[in-house]
PDB file of C-alpha atoms in Angstrom:
ATOM      1  CA  MET A   1      96.060 192.202  99.660  1.00 48.00           C
ATOM      2  CA  LEU A   2      92.341 190.709  98.752  1.00 46.00           C
ATOM      3  CA  ALA A   3      93.384 190.218  95.194  1.00 49.00           C
ATOM      4  CA  ARG A   4      96.454 188.416  96.369  1.00 51.00           C
ATOM      5  CA  MET A   5      94.408 186.482  98.876  1.00 43.00           C
ATOM      6  CA  VAL A   6      92.204 185.404  96.296  1.00 42.00           C
ATOM      7  CA  THR A   7      94.677 184.122  93.935  1.00 48.00           C
ATOM      8  CA  THR A   8      96.374 182.353  96.750  1.00 46.00           C
ATOM      9  CA  PHE A   9      93.037 180.365  97.591  1.00 45.00           C
ATOM     10  CA  SER A  10      92.380 179.579  94.014  1.00 49.00           C
ATOM     11  CA  LEU A  11      95.568 177.877  93.689  1.00 46.00           C
ATOM     12  CA  VAL A  12      94.771 176.098  96.838  1.00 43.00           C
ATOM     13  CA  LEU A  13      91.695 174.753  95.747  1.00 42.00           C
ATOM     14  CA  THR A  14      93.225 173.509  92.209  1.00 46.00           C
ATOM     15  CA  LEU A  15      95.894 171.806  93.649  1.00 42.00           C
ATOM     16  CA  CYS A  16      93.357 170.191  96.038  1.00 43.00           C
ATOM     17  CA  THR A  17      90.732 169.509  93.460  1.00 44.00           C
ATOM     18  CA  ALA A  18      93.832 167.827  91.321  1.00 45.00           C
ATOM     19  CA  ALA A  19      94.861 165.922  94.317  1.00 46.00           C
ATOM     20  CA  THR A  20      90.998 164.536  95.169  1.00 43.00           C
ATOM     21  CA  ALA A  21      90.863 163.685  91.006  1.00 45.00           C
ATOM     22  CA  GLN A  22      94.050 161.519  91.135  1.00 51.00           C
ATOM     23  CA  GLN A  23      92.541 159.602  94.381  1.00 56.00           C
ATOM     24  CA  LYS A  24      89.508 158.862  92.840  1.00 86.00           C
ATOM     25  CA  TYR A  25      90.885 156.220  90.212  1.00 97.00           C
ATOM     26  CA  PRO A  26      89.028 154.662  88.969  1.00 97.00           C
ATOM     27  CA  SER A  27      86.135 157.085  88.639  1.00 97.00           C
ATOM     28  CA  ARG A  28      84.224 154.848  86.000  1.00 97.00           C
ATOM     29  CA  ASN A  29      84.015 151.388  84.523  1.00 98.00           C
ATOM     30  CA  ILE A  30      87.179 150.185  83.029  1.00 98.00           C
ATOM     31  CA  ASP A  31      87.220 148.919  79.635  1.00 98.00           C
ATOM     32  CA  LEU A  32      89.463 145.437  79.365  1.00 98.00           C
ATOM     33  CA  ILE A  33      90.311 144.809  75.737  1.00 98.00           C
ATOM     34  CA  ILE A  34      90.116 140.841  74.734  1.00 97.00           C
ATOM     35  CA  PRO A  35      92.002 141.151  71.450  1.00 94.00           C
ATOM     36  CA  PHE A  36      90.432 137.662  70.561  1.00 88.00           C
ATOM     37  CA  ALA A  37      87.253 136.042  69.746  1.00 85.00           C
ATOM     38  CA  VAL A  38      84.651 135.121  72.638  1.00 90.00           C
ATOM     39  CA  GLY A  39      84.614 131.711  73.940  1.00 84.00           C
ATOM     40  CA  GLY A  40      88.385 130.478  73.787  1.00 82.00           C
ATOM     41  CA  GLY A  41      90.309 130.031  77.014  1.00 84.00           C
ATOM     42  CA  VAL A  42      92.277 133.293  77.269  1.00 89.00           C
ATOM     43  CA  ASP A  43      88.812 134.863  77.124  1.00 93.00           C
ATOM     44  CA  LEU A  44      87.467 132.882  79.987  1.00 93.00           C
ATOM     45  CA  ILE A  45      90.502 133.448  82.153  1.00 94.00           C
ATOM     46  CA  ALA A  46      90.167 136.938  81.064  1.00 97.00           C
ATOM     47  CA  ARG A  47      86.971 137.589  81.955  1.00 97.00           C
ATOM     48  CA  ALA A  48      87.406 136.186  85.818  1.00 97.00           C
ATOM     49  CA  MET A  49      90.405 138.213  86.098  1.00 98.00           C
ATOM     50  CA  GLY A  50      88.344 141.331  84.678  1.00 98.00           C
ATOM     51  CA  ALA A  51      85.694 140.730  87.748  1.00 98.00           C
ATOM     52  CA  SER A  52      88.541 140.177  90.474  1.00 98.00           C
ATOM     53  CA  LEU A  53      90.407 143.093  89.394  1.00 98.00           C
ATOM     54  CA  GLY A  54      87.140 145.371  89.358  1.00 97.00           C
ATOM     55  CA  GLU A  55      86.477 144.111  92.876  1.00 97.00           C
ATOM     56  CA  GLN A  56      90.162 144.907  94.025  1.00 97.00           C
ATOM     57  CA  LEU A  57      90.180 148.443  92.177  1.00 97.00           C
ATOM     58  CA  GLY A  58      85.927 149.495  93.597  1.00 97.00           C
ATOM     59  CA  GLN A  59      84.487 149.629  89.705  1.00 97.00           C
ATOM     60  CA  THR A  60      83.167 147.515  86.947  1.00 98.00           C
ATOM     61  CA  VAL A  61      85.648 146.287  84.501  1.00 98.00           C
ATOM     62  CA  VAL A  62      83.908 145.728  81.111  1.00 98.00           C
ATOM     63  CA  ALA A  63      85.045 143.071  78.917  1.00 98.00           C
ATOM     64  CA  VAL A  64      85.341 143.938  75.138  1.00 98.00           C
ATOM     65  CA  ASN A  65      86.487 141.716  72.803  1.00 97.00           C
ATOM     66  CA  ARG A  66      87.924 143.499  69.660  1.00 95.00           C
ATOM     67  CA  ASP A  67      89.581 140.431  67.817  1.00 90.00           C
ATOM     68  CA  GLY A  68      90.947 140.210  64.466  1.00 85.00           C
ATOM     69  CA  ALA A  69      94.143 140.332  62.434  1.00 85.00           C
ATOM     70  CA  ALA A  70      96.462 138.187  65.115  1.00 83.00           C
ATOM     71  CA  GLY A  71      95.135 140.385  68.107  1.00 90.00           C
ATOM     72  CA  THR A  72      96.816 143.414  66.526  1.00 93.00           C
ATOM     73  CA  LEU A  73      93.116 145.267  65.965  1.00 95.00           C
ATOM     74  CA  GLY A  74      92.920 145.312  70.203  1.00 97.00           C
ATOM     75  CA  PHE A  75      96.521 146.556  70.583  1.00 97.00           C
ATOM     76  CA  THR A  76      95.844 149.333  68.249  1.00 97.00           C
ATOM     77  CA  GLN A  77      93.134 150.627  69.793  1.00 98.00           C
ATOM     78  CA  LEU A  78      94.931 150.100  73.747  1.00 98.00           C
ATOM     79  CA  ALA A  79      97.900 152.238  72.275  1.00 98.00           C
ATOM     80  CA  GLY A  80      95.832 154.987  71.238  1.00 98.00           C
ATOM     81  CA  ALA A  81      93.676 154.903  74.113  1.00 98.00           C
ATOM     82  CA  ALA A  82      93.997 157.589  76.775  1.00 98.00           C
ATOM     83  CA  PRO A  83      96.782 156.655  79.354  1.00 98.00           C
ATOM     84  CA  ASP A  84      94.478 157.274  82.462  1.00 98.00           C
ATOM     85  CA  GLY A  85      93.772 153.420  83.500  1.00 98.00           C
ATOM     86  CA  HIS A  86      90.263 153.071  82.235  1.00 98.00           C
ATOM     87  CA  THR A  87      91.210 151.326  79.213  1.00 98.00           C
ATOM     88  CA  ILE A  88      93.351 148.383  79.602  1.00 98.00           C
ATOM     89  CA  SER A  89      93.619 144.905  78.194  1.00 98.00           C
ATOM     90  CA  PHE A  90      94.158 141.142  79.098  1.00 98.00           C
ATOM     91  CA  SER A  91      96.144 139.163  76.153  1.00 96.00           C
ATOM     92  CA  PRO A  92      98.816 137.415  75.302  1.00 92.00           C
ATOM     93  CA  SER A  93     102.151 139.064  74.659  1.00 95.00           C
ATOM     94  CA  THR A  94     102.094 137.632  71.224  1.00 91.00           C
ATOM     95  CA  PRO A  95     100.508 140.929  69.523  1.00 93.00           C
ATOM     96  CA  ILE A  96     103.637 142.934  70.523  1.00 95.00           C
ATOM     97  CA  ALA A  97     106.217 140.028  70.413  1.00 94.00           C
ATOM     98  CA  ASN A  98     105.190 138.121  67.062  1.00 92.00           C
ATOM     99  CA  ALA A  99     102.998 140.298  65.076  1.00 90.00           C
ATOM    100  CA  PRO A 100     105.374 143.226  64.078  1.00 91.00           C
ATOM    101  CA  TYR A 101     107.530 140.559  62.273  1.00 92.00           C
ATOM    102  CA  LEU A 102     104.227 139.348  60.217  1.00 89.00           C
ATOM    103  CA  ILE A 103     102.079 141.929  59.572  1.00 89.00           C
ATOM    104  CA  LYS A 104     102.583 145.516  57.606  1.00 89.00           C
ATOM    105  CA  GLY A 105     101.689 148.410  59.074  1.00 91.00           C
ATOM    106  CA  VAL A 106     101.450 147.607  62.892  1.00 94.00           C
ATOM    107  CA  ARG A 107     101.370 151.193  64.349  1.00 93.00           C
ATOM    108  CA  TYR A 108     102.425 150.259  67.667  1.00 96.00           C
ATOM    109  CA  THR A 109     105.883 148.951  69.311  1.00 94.00           C
ATOM    110  CA  ALA A 110     106.615 147.215  72.698  1.00 95.00           C
ATOM    111  CA  ASP A 111     107.710 150.775  73.810  1.00 96.00           C
ATOM    112  CA  SER A 112     103.696 151.655  73.683  1.00 97.00           C
ATOM    113  CA  PHE A 113     102.555 149.992  76.095  1.00 98.00           C
ATOM    114  CA  GLU A 114     102.574 149.653  80.266  1.00 98.00           C
ATOM    115  CA  TYR A 115     103.227 146.059  81.379  1.00 98.00           C
ATOM    116  CA  ILE A 116     100.966 145.794  84.431  1.00 98.00           C
ATOM    117  CA  CYS A 117     101.622 141.686  85.498  1.00 98.00           C
ATOM    118  CA  GLN A 118     101.127 138.324  83.811  1.00 98.00           C
ATOM    119  CA  VAL A 119      99.036 136.012  85.376  1.00 97.00           C
ATOM    120  CA  PHE A 120      99.724 132.722  83.392  1.00 94.00           C
ATOM    121  CA  GLU A 121     101.365 130.429  80.813  1.00 90.00           C
ATOM    122  CA  ASN A 122      99.014 129.239  77.617  1.00 87.00           C
ATOM    123  CA  VAL A 123     100.255 125.937  76.767  1.00 90.00           C
ATOM    124  CA  PHE A 124      99.256 124.875  73.381  1.00 94.00           C
ATOM    125  CA  THR A 125      98.613 121.533  71.611  1.00 96.00           C
ATOM    126  CA  ILE A 126      97.869 120.077  68.481  1.00 98.00           C
ATOM    127  CA  ALA A 127      94.547 118.311  68.470  1.00 98.00           C
ATOM    128  CA  VAL A 128      91.773 116.549  66.204  1.00 98.00           C
ATOM    129  CA  GLY A 129      88.188 116.496  65.797  1.00 98.00           C
ATOM    130  CA  PRO A 130      86.354 113.213  67.142  1.00 97.00           C
ATOM    131  CA  ASN A 131      86.202 112.031  63.681  1.00 97.00           C
ATOM    132  CA  SER A 132      89.500 112.188  62.769  1.00 98.00           C
ATOM    133  CA  LYS A 133      91.328 109.130  61.591  1.00 97.00           C
ATOM    134  CA  PHE A 134      94.194 110.573  63.166  1.00 98.00           C
ATOM    135  CA  LYS A 135      94.405 108.667  66.509  1.00 97.00           C
ATOM    136  CA  THR A 136      98.011 109.007  67.873  1.00 98.00           C
ATOM    137  CA  ALA A 137     100.887 111.565  67.457  1.00 98.00           C
ATOM    138  CA  ASN A 138     102.265 109.255  64.697  1.00 97.00           C
ATOM    139  CA  ASP A 139      99.249 108.783  62.516  1.00 98.00           C
ATOM    140  CA  LEU A 140      99.249 112.509  62.107  1.00 98.00           C
ATOM    141  CA  LEU A 141     103.071 112.718  61.249  1.00 97.00           C
ATOM    142  CA  ASP A 142     102.958 109.701  58.961  1.00 97.00           C
ATOM    143  CA  ALA A 143     100.242 111.232  57.026  1.00 97.00           C
ATOM    144  CA  ALA A 144     101.540 114.748  56.388  1.00 97.00           C
ATOM    145  CA  LYS A 145     104.872 113.476  55.713  1.00 95.00           C
ATOM    146  CA  GLY A 146     103.119 111.379  53.085  1.00 96.00           C
ATOM    147  CA  LYS A 147     101.053 114.586  51.610  1.00 95.00           C
ATOM    148  CA  PRO A 148     103.364 117.038  49.322  1.00 95.00           C
ATOM    149  CA  GLU A 149     100.819 119.265  49.407  1.00 95.00           C
ATOM    150  CA  GLY A 150     100.457 119.538  53.136  1.00 96.00           C
ATOM    151  CA  LEU A 151      97.738 118.660  55.589  1.00 97.00           C
ATOM    152  CA  THR A 152      95.587 121.807  56.681  1.00 98.00           C
ATOM    153  CA  PHE A 153      95.667 123.015  59.958  1.00 98.00           C
ATOM    154  CA  GLY A 154      93.927 126.249  61.975  1.00 98.00           C
ATOM    155  CA  HIS A 155      95.102 128.261  64.441  1.00 96.00           C
ATOM    156  CA  ALA A 156      94.156 131.640  66.365  1.00 87.00           C
ATOM    157  CA  GLY A 157      95.911 134.155  63.456  1.00 83.00           C
ATOM    158  CA  ILE A 158      99.272 134.463  61.483  1.00 81.00           C
ATOM    159  CA  GLY A 159     101.770 135.126  64.068  1.00 79.00           C
ATOM    160  CA  SER A 160     100.185 133.652  67.009  1.00 85.00           C
ATOM    161  CA  ILE A 161     101.701 131.322  69.027  1.00 90.00           C
ATOM    162  CA  PRO A 162      99.752 128.275  67.460  1.00 92.00           C
ATOM    163  CA  HIS A 163     100.608 129.580  64.139  1.00 93.00           C
ATOM    164  CA  LEU A 164     104.249 129.373  64.813  1.00 93.00           C
ATOM    165  CA  SER A 165     104.281 125.970  66.794  1.00 95.00           C
ATOM    166  CA  GLY A 166     103.085 124.349  63.584  1.00 96.00           C
ATOM    167  CA  GLU A 167     105.140 125.919  61.143  1.00 95.00           C
ATOM    168  CA  ASN A 168     108.004 125.184  63.748  1.00 94.00           C
ATOM    169  CA  LEU A 169     107.086 121.427  63.890  1.00 95.00           C
ATOM    170  CA  ALA A 170     106.378 121.149  60.234  1.00 96.00           C
ATOM    171  CA  ASP A 171     109.818 122.772  59.383  1.00 94.00           C
ATOM    172  CA  ALA A 172     111.811 120.552  61.889  1.00 94.00           C
ATOM    173  CA  LEU A 173     110.152 117.189  60.753  1.00 95.00           C
ATOM    174  CA  LYS A 174     110.379 118.285  57.264  1.00 95.00           C
ATOM    175  CA  PHE A 175     106.648 118.183  56.019  1.00 96.00           C
ATOM    176  CA  LYS A 176     104.403 120.453  54.425  1.00 96.00           C
ATOM    177  CA  VAL A 177     101.531 122.302  55.988  1.00 97.00           C
ATOM    178  CA  GLN A 178      98.625 124.499  54.984  1.00 97.00           C
ATOM    179  CA  HIS A 179      97.561 126.693  57.341  1.00 96.00           C
ATOM    180  CA  LEU A 180      94.387 128.598  57.907  1.00 96.00           C
ATOM    181  CA  PRO A 181      93.811 131.462  60.378  1.00 93.00           C
ATOM    182  CA  PHE A 182      91.041 131.816  62.286  1.00 91.00           C
ATOM    183  CA  ARG A 183      89.713 134.704  65.022  1.00 84.00           C
ATOM    184  CA  GLY A 184      90.595 132.822  67.790  1.00 85.00           C
ATOM    185  CA  ASP A 185      90.201 129.211  69.255  1.00 89.00           C
ATOM    186  CA  GLY A 186      86.383 129.586  69.873  1.00 88.00           C
ATOM    187  CA  VAL A 187      86.086 130.218  66.159  1.00 92.00           C
ATOM    188  CA  MET A 188      88.410 127.537  64.771  1.00 95.00           C
ATOM    189  CA  LEU A 189      87.282 124.877  67.264  1.00 96.00           C
ATOM    190  CA  PRO A 190      83.761 124.186  65.806  1.00 96.00           C
ATOM    191  CA  VAL A 191      85.531 123.912  62.448  1.00 98.00           C
ATOM    192  CA  LEU A 192      88.061 121.391  63.691  1.00 98.00           C
ATOM    193  CA  ILE A 193      85.129 119.320  65.286  1.00 98.00           C
ATOM    194  CA  LYS A 194      82.996 119.675  62.397  1.00 97.00           C
ATOM    195  CA  GLY A 195      86.246 117.954  60.444  1.00 97.00           C
ATOM    196  CA  ASP A 196      86.649 120.943  57.743  1.00 98.00           C
ATOM    197  CA  ILE A 197      90.727 120.891  58.501  1.00 98.00           C
ATOM    198  CA  ASP A 198      92.960 118.160  59.501  1.00 98.00           C
ATOM    199  CA  PHE A 199      94.219 119.039  62.767  1.00 98.00           C
ATOM    200  CA  GLY A 200      94.625 122.604  64.997  1.00 98.00           C
ATOM    201  CA  VAL A 201      96.785 123.901  67.372  1.00 97.00           C
ATOM    202  CA  ALA A 202      94.956 125.048  70.127  1.00 95.00           C
ATOM    203  CA  ALA A 203      95.548 126.414  73.764  1.00 90.00           C
ATOM    204  CA  VAL A 204      94.522 123.762  76.486  1.00 92.00           C
ATOM    205  CA  SER A 205      92.626 126.258  77.879  1.00 84.00           C
ATOM    206  CA  SER A 206      90.269 126.591  74.999  1.00 88.00           C
ATOM    207  CA  ILE A 207      89.548 122.290  74.819  1.00 92.00           C
ATOM    208  CA  ARG A 208      89.775 121.389  78.625  1.00 87.00           C
ATOM    209  CA  GLY A 209      86.371 119.687  79.236  1.00 85.00           C
ATOM    210  CA  ASN A 210      85.456 119.134  75.701  1.00 91.00           C
ATOM    211  CA  ASP A 211      85.504 115.265  75.017  1.00 91.00           C
ATOM    212  CA  THR A 212      85.093 115.714  71.222  1.00 95.00           C
ATOM    213  CA  ILE A 213      88.250 117.046  70.642  1.00 97.00           C
ATOM    214  CA  ARG A 214      91.703 114.889  70.976  1.00 97.00           C
ATOM    215  CA  PRO A 215      94.980 116.583  71.756  1.00 98.00           C
ATOM    216  CA  LEU A 216      98.000 114.466  70.008  1.00 98.00           C
ATOM    217  CA  ILE A 217     101.043 116.787  70.714  1.00 97.00           C
ATOM    218  CA  MET A 218     102.061 119.116  73.020  1.00 96.00           C
ATOM    219  CA  PHE A 219     104.015 121.924  73.062  1.00 94.00           C
ATOM    220  CA  SER A 220     105.840 121.977  76.256  1.00 89.00           C
ATOM    221  CA  ASP A 221     108.975 121.155  78.118  1.00 85.00           C
ATOM    222  CA  LYS A 222     107.211 118.230  79.635  1.00 90.00           C
ATOM    223  CA  ARG A 223     103.588 116.056  79.801  1.00 92.00           C
ATOM    224  CA  HIS A 224     100.801 117.991  80.770  1.00 91.00           C
ATOM    225  CA  PRO A 225      99.214 116.722  83.742  1.00 89.00           C
ATOM    226  CA  ALA A 226      96.207 117.089  82.389  1.00 89.00           C
ATOM    227  CA  TYR A 227      96.794 114.536  79.375  1.00 94.00           C
ATOM    228  CA  PRO A 228      99.410 112.499  80.663  1.00 95.00           C
ATOM    229  CA  ASN A 229      99.544 110.010  77.522  1.00 96.00           C
ATOM    230  CA  VAL A 230     100.152 112.811  75.046  1.00 97.00           C
ATOM    231  CA  PRO A 231     103.680 113.358  74.138  1.00 97.00           C
ATOM    232  CA  THR A 232     105.520 116.457  73.857  1.00 96.00           C
ATOM    233  CA  ALA A 233     107.332 117.787  70.267  1.00 95.00           C
ATOM    234  CA  LYS A 234     110.390 117.275  71.863  1.00 93.00           C
ATOM    235  CA  GLU A 235     109.880 113.695  72.511  1.00 95.00           C
ATOM    236  CA  LEU A 236     108.988 113.580  68.631  1.00 94.00           C
ATOM    237  CA  GLY A 237     112.181 115.208  67.884  1.00 91.00           C
ATOM    238  CA  VAL A 238     111.475 118.755  67.635  1.00 92.00           C
ATOM    239  CA  ALA A 239     114.880 120.570  69.412  1.00 85.00           C
ATOM    240  CA  THR A 240     113.391 123.949  69.802  1.00 78.00           C
ATOM    241  CA  SER A 241     109.399 124.369  70.619  1.00 79.00           C
ATOM    242  CA  VAL A 242     108.054 128.161  70.549  1.00 88.00           C
ATOM    243  CA  PRO A 243     107.194 129.145  74.270  1.00 86.00           C
ATOM    244  CA  PRO A 244     103.808 128.898  75.843  1.00 88.00           C
ATOM    245  CA  GLY A 245     102.056 131.754  76.050  1.00 89.00           C
ATOM    246  CA  HIS A 246     102.447 134.547  78.354  1.00 94.00           C
ATOM    247  CA  ASN A 247      98.815 136.555  79.337  1.00 96.00           C
ATOM    248  CA  GLY A 248      98.414 139.188  81.429  1.00 98.00           C
ATOM    249  CA  VAL A 249      97.264 142.829  81.549  1.00 98.00           C
ATOM    250  CA  PHE A 250      98.569 145.989  79.460  1.00 98.00           C
ATOM    251  CA  ALA A 251      97.903 149.528  79.301  1.00 98.00           C
ATOM    252  CA  PRO A 252      98.557 152.513  77.308  1.00 98.00           C
ATOM    253  CA  LYS A 253     102.078 153.799  77.605  1.00 98.00           C
ATOM    254  CA  GLY A 254     102.033 156.943  79.892  1.00 98.00           C
ATOM    255  CA  LEU A 255      99.840 155.897  83.044  1.00 98.00           C
ATOM    256  CA  PRO A 256     100.128 158.286  86.011  1.00 98.00           C
ATOM    257  CA  VAL A 257     102.346 156.639  88.585  1.00 97.00           C
ATOM    258  CA  GLU A 258      99.737 156.378  91.254  1.00 97.00           C
ATOM    259  CA  VAL A 259      97.247 154.966  88.456  1.00 98.00           C
ATOM    260  CA  LYS A 260     100.134 152.306  87.377  1.00 98.00           C
ATOM    261  CA  SER A 261     100.505 151.194  91.091  1.00 98.00           C
ATOM    262  CA  ALA A 262      96.829 150.735  91.741  1.00 98.00           C
ATOM    263  CA  LEU A 263      96.321 148.411  88.402  1.00 98.00           C
ATOM    264  CA  GLU A 264      99.863 146.504  89.698  1.00 98.00           C
ATOM    265  CA  ARG A 265      98.336 146.183  93.539  1.00 98.00           C
ATOM    266  CA  GLY A 266      95.043 145.411  92.168  1.00 98.00           C
ATOM    267  CA  CYS A 267      96.536 142.553  89.708  1.00 98.00           C
ATOM    268  CA  ALA A 268      98.679 141.067  92.078  1.00 98.00           C
ATOM    269  CA  ASN A 269      95.916 140.552  94.531  1.00 97.00           C
ATOM    270  CA  ALA A 270      93.529 139.842  91.759  1.00 97.00           C
ATOM    271  CA  VAL A 271      95.453 136.565  90.772  1.00 97.00           C
ATOM    272  CA  LYS A 272      94.794 135.121  94.219  1.00 96.00           C
ATOM    273  CA  SER A 273      91.585 135.327  94.061  1.00 96.00           C
ATOM    274  CA  GLU A 274      89.234 131.669  94.173  1.00 96.00           C
ATOM    275  CA  THR A 275      87.264 132.546  91.079  1.00 96.00           C
ATOM    276  CA  VAL A 276      90.661 133.373  88.904  1.00 97.00           C
ATOM    277  CA  ARG A 277      92.493 130.352  90.166  1.00 96.00           C
ATOM    278  CA  ARG A 278      89.668 128.283  89.762  1.00 95.00           C
ATOM    279  CA  VAL A 279      88.786 129.171  86.168  1.00 94.00           C
ATOM    280  CA  THR A 280      92.656 129.147  85.198  1.00 92.00           C
ATOM    281  CA  GLY A 281      92.801 125.591  86.994  1.00 90.00           C
ATOM    282  CA  ASN A 282      89.186 124.364  84.994  1.00 89.00           C
ATOM    283  CA  THR A 283      91.173 125.192  81.927  1.00 85.00           C
ATOM    284  CA  GLY A 284      94.222 123.185  82.448  1.00 83.00           C
ATOM    285  CA  GLN A 285      96.192 126.287  83.224  1.00 85.00           C
ATOM    286  CA  ALA A 286      98.115 127.375  86.124  1.00 85.00           C
ATOM    287  CA  ILE A 287      98.797 131.131  87.669  1.00 93.00           C
ATOM    288  CA  VAL A 288     102.414 131.900  86.672  1.00 94.00           C
ATOM    289  CA  TYR A 289     102.782 135.401  87.862  1.00 97.00           C
ATOM    290  CA  LEU A 290     105.244 137.662  86.994  1.00 98.00           C
ATOM    291  CA  ASP A 291     105.170 141.667  88.221  1.00 98.00           C
ATOM    292  CA  SER A 292     105.278 144.594  85.664  1.00 98.00           C
ATOM    293  CA  ALA A 293     109.220 144.656  85.738  1.00 98.00           C
ATOM    294  CA  GLN A 294     109.653 140.938  85.090  1.00 98.00           C
ATOM    295  CA  PHE A 295     106.469 140.786  82.502  1.00 98.00           C
ATOM    296  CA  GLU A 296     107.946 143.564  80.261  1.00 98.00           C
ATOM    297  CA  ALA A 297     111.439 142.006  80.344  1.00 97.00           C
ATOM    298  CA  GLN A 298     110.112 138.890  79.208  1.00 96.00           C
ATOM    299  CA  THR A 299     108.156 139.991  76.750  1.00 97.00           C
ATOM    300  CA  ARG A 300     111.431 141.971  74.917  1.00 96.00           C
ATOM    301  CA  ALA A 301     113.241 138.667  75.268  1.00 95.00           C
ATOM    302  CA  ASP A 302     110.290 136.931  73.570  1.00 94.00           C
ATOM    303  CA  TYR A 303     109.954 139.687  70.846  1.00 94.00           C
ATOM    304  CA  LYS A 304     113.903 138.955  69.918  1.00 94.00           C
ATOM    305  CA  PHE A 305     113.300 135.274  70.065  1.00 92.00           C
ATOM    306  CA  LYS A 306     110.266 135.359  67.952  1.00 93.00           C
ATOM    307  CA  GLY A 307     111.852 137.579  65.356  1.00 93.00           C
ATOM    308  CA  GLU A 308     114.781 134.862  64.874  1.00 93.00           C
ATOM    309  CA  LEU A 309     112.263 132.148  64.783  1.00 92.00           C
ATOM    310  CA  ILE A 310     110.102 133.893  62.180  1.00 93.00           C
ATOM    311  CA  ARG A 311     113.141 134.935  59.997  1.00 94.00           C
ATOM    312  CA  ARG A 312     114.204 131.019  59.856  1.00 90.00           C
ATOM    313  CA  LEU A 313     110.740 130.071  58.784  1.00 89.00           C
ATOM    314  CA  GLY A 314     110.904 132.495  56.122  1.00 91.00           C
ATOM    315  CA  LEU A 315     107.483 133.762  57.264  1.00 89.00           C
ATOM    316  CA  ALA A 316     108.753 137.574  57.970  1.00 92.00           C
ATOM    317  CA  THR A 317     106.833 140.366  55.864  1.00 87.00           C
ATOM    318  CA  PRO A 318     109.237 141.967  53.640  1.00 80.00           C
TER     319      PRO A 318
END
């Protein structure tokens, strides 16, 4: 009888301990992987979002930049992390939707992640430095069409939306380009300002407030309110532009239900914070919130679209 009572007590104690452990999430600091370099618009918004999310969850969220290979290094790290909610990522969805078509050996798929929420959409622009001879979109396009070897342009990595946007524009308007990948806008923009490349394709969030950078073409359905005099690619004859970047919070696949729910609630509340909205607004962007199911559905649809585009442009890895 005594042995049975001890066994029963031990079982109850184990169950109570497990329940308590579950209730303690998060039990330590949370690493927020940002798979691009420090200094770009995504980095700024990610850090604001991480700070706000930490306030919601009651733990410090530590930003960890793990840039390289068009974001796939950071997402590879995320996919291999323990699915306990203590390692998450803030990123565009491009390392999932674009990179597998362009980079050999990507060791994850769309099924490797939990989609917590979308925070904002990132609009991109063709821009030039302060000493560029290109003052208007037509100046740039005329020069591009008259240069058989192609103008040089910088972007945030092979398979990134800036890369695909630049290639798609050149394909649609029948001119050549030479693309130069960088580890994010924060690395590319100083080279653009110096004048070592002809133009760059960057996020509006990365150039907002920098008076030395001149945007010439917007990749969006309508003119950007911060740059009302800058034409869109559609106005210049590009029928189908690459959609804006869909940026949000991801986690490794297999989160416990209660952990994923806590992250979803935290995300939904964090995007309402004054800091996140102010930083997002200061970078020329706006909150476009999607919940977990909507964000996942959009990413999977984007994956299909990007595959068709990348194959049409002849960029797919054999």
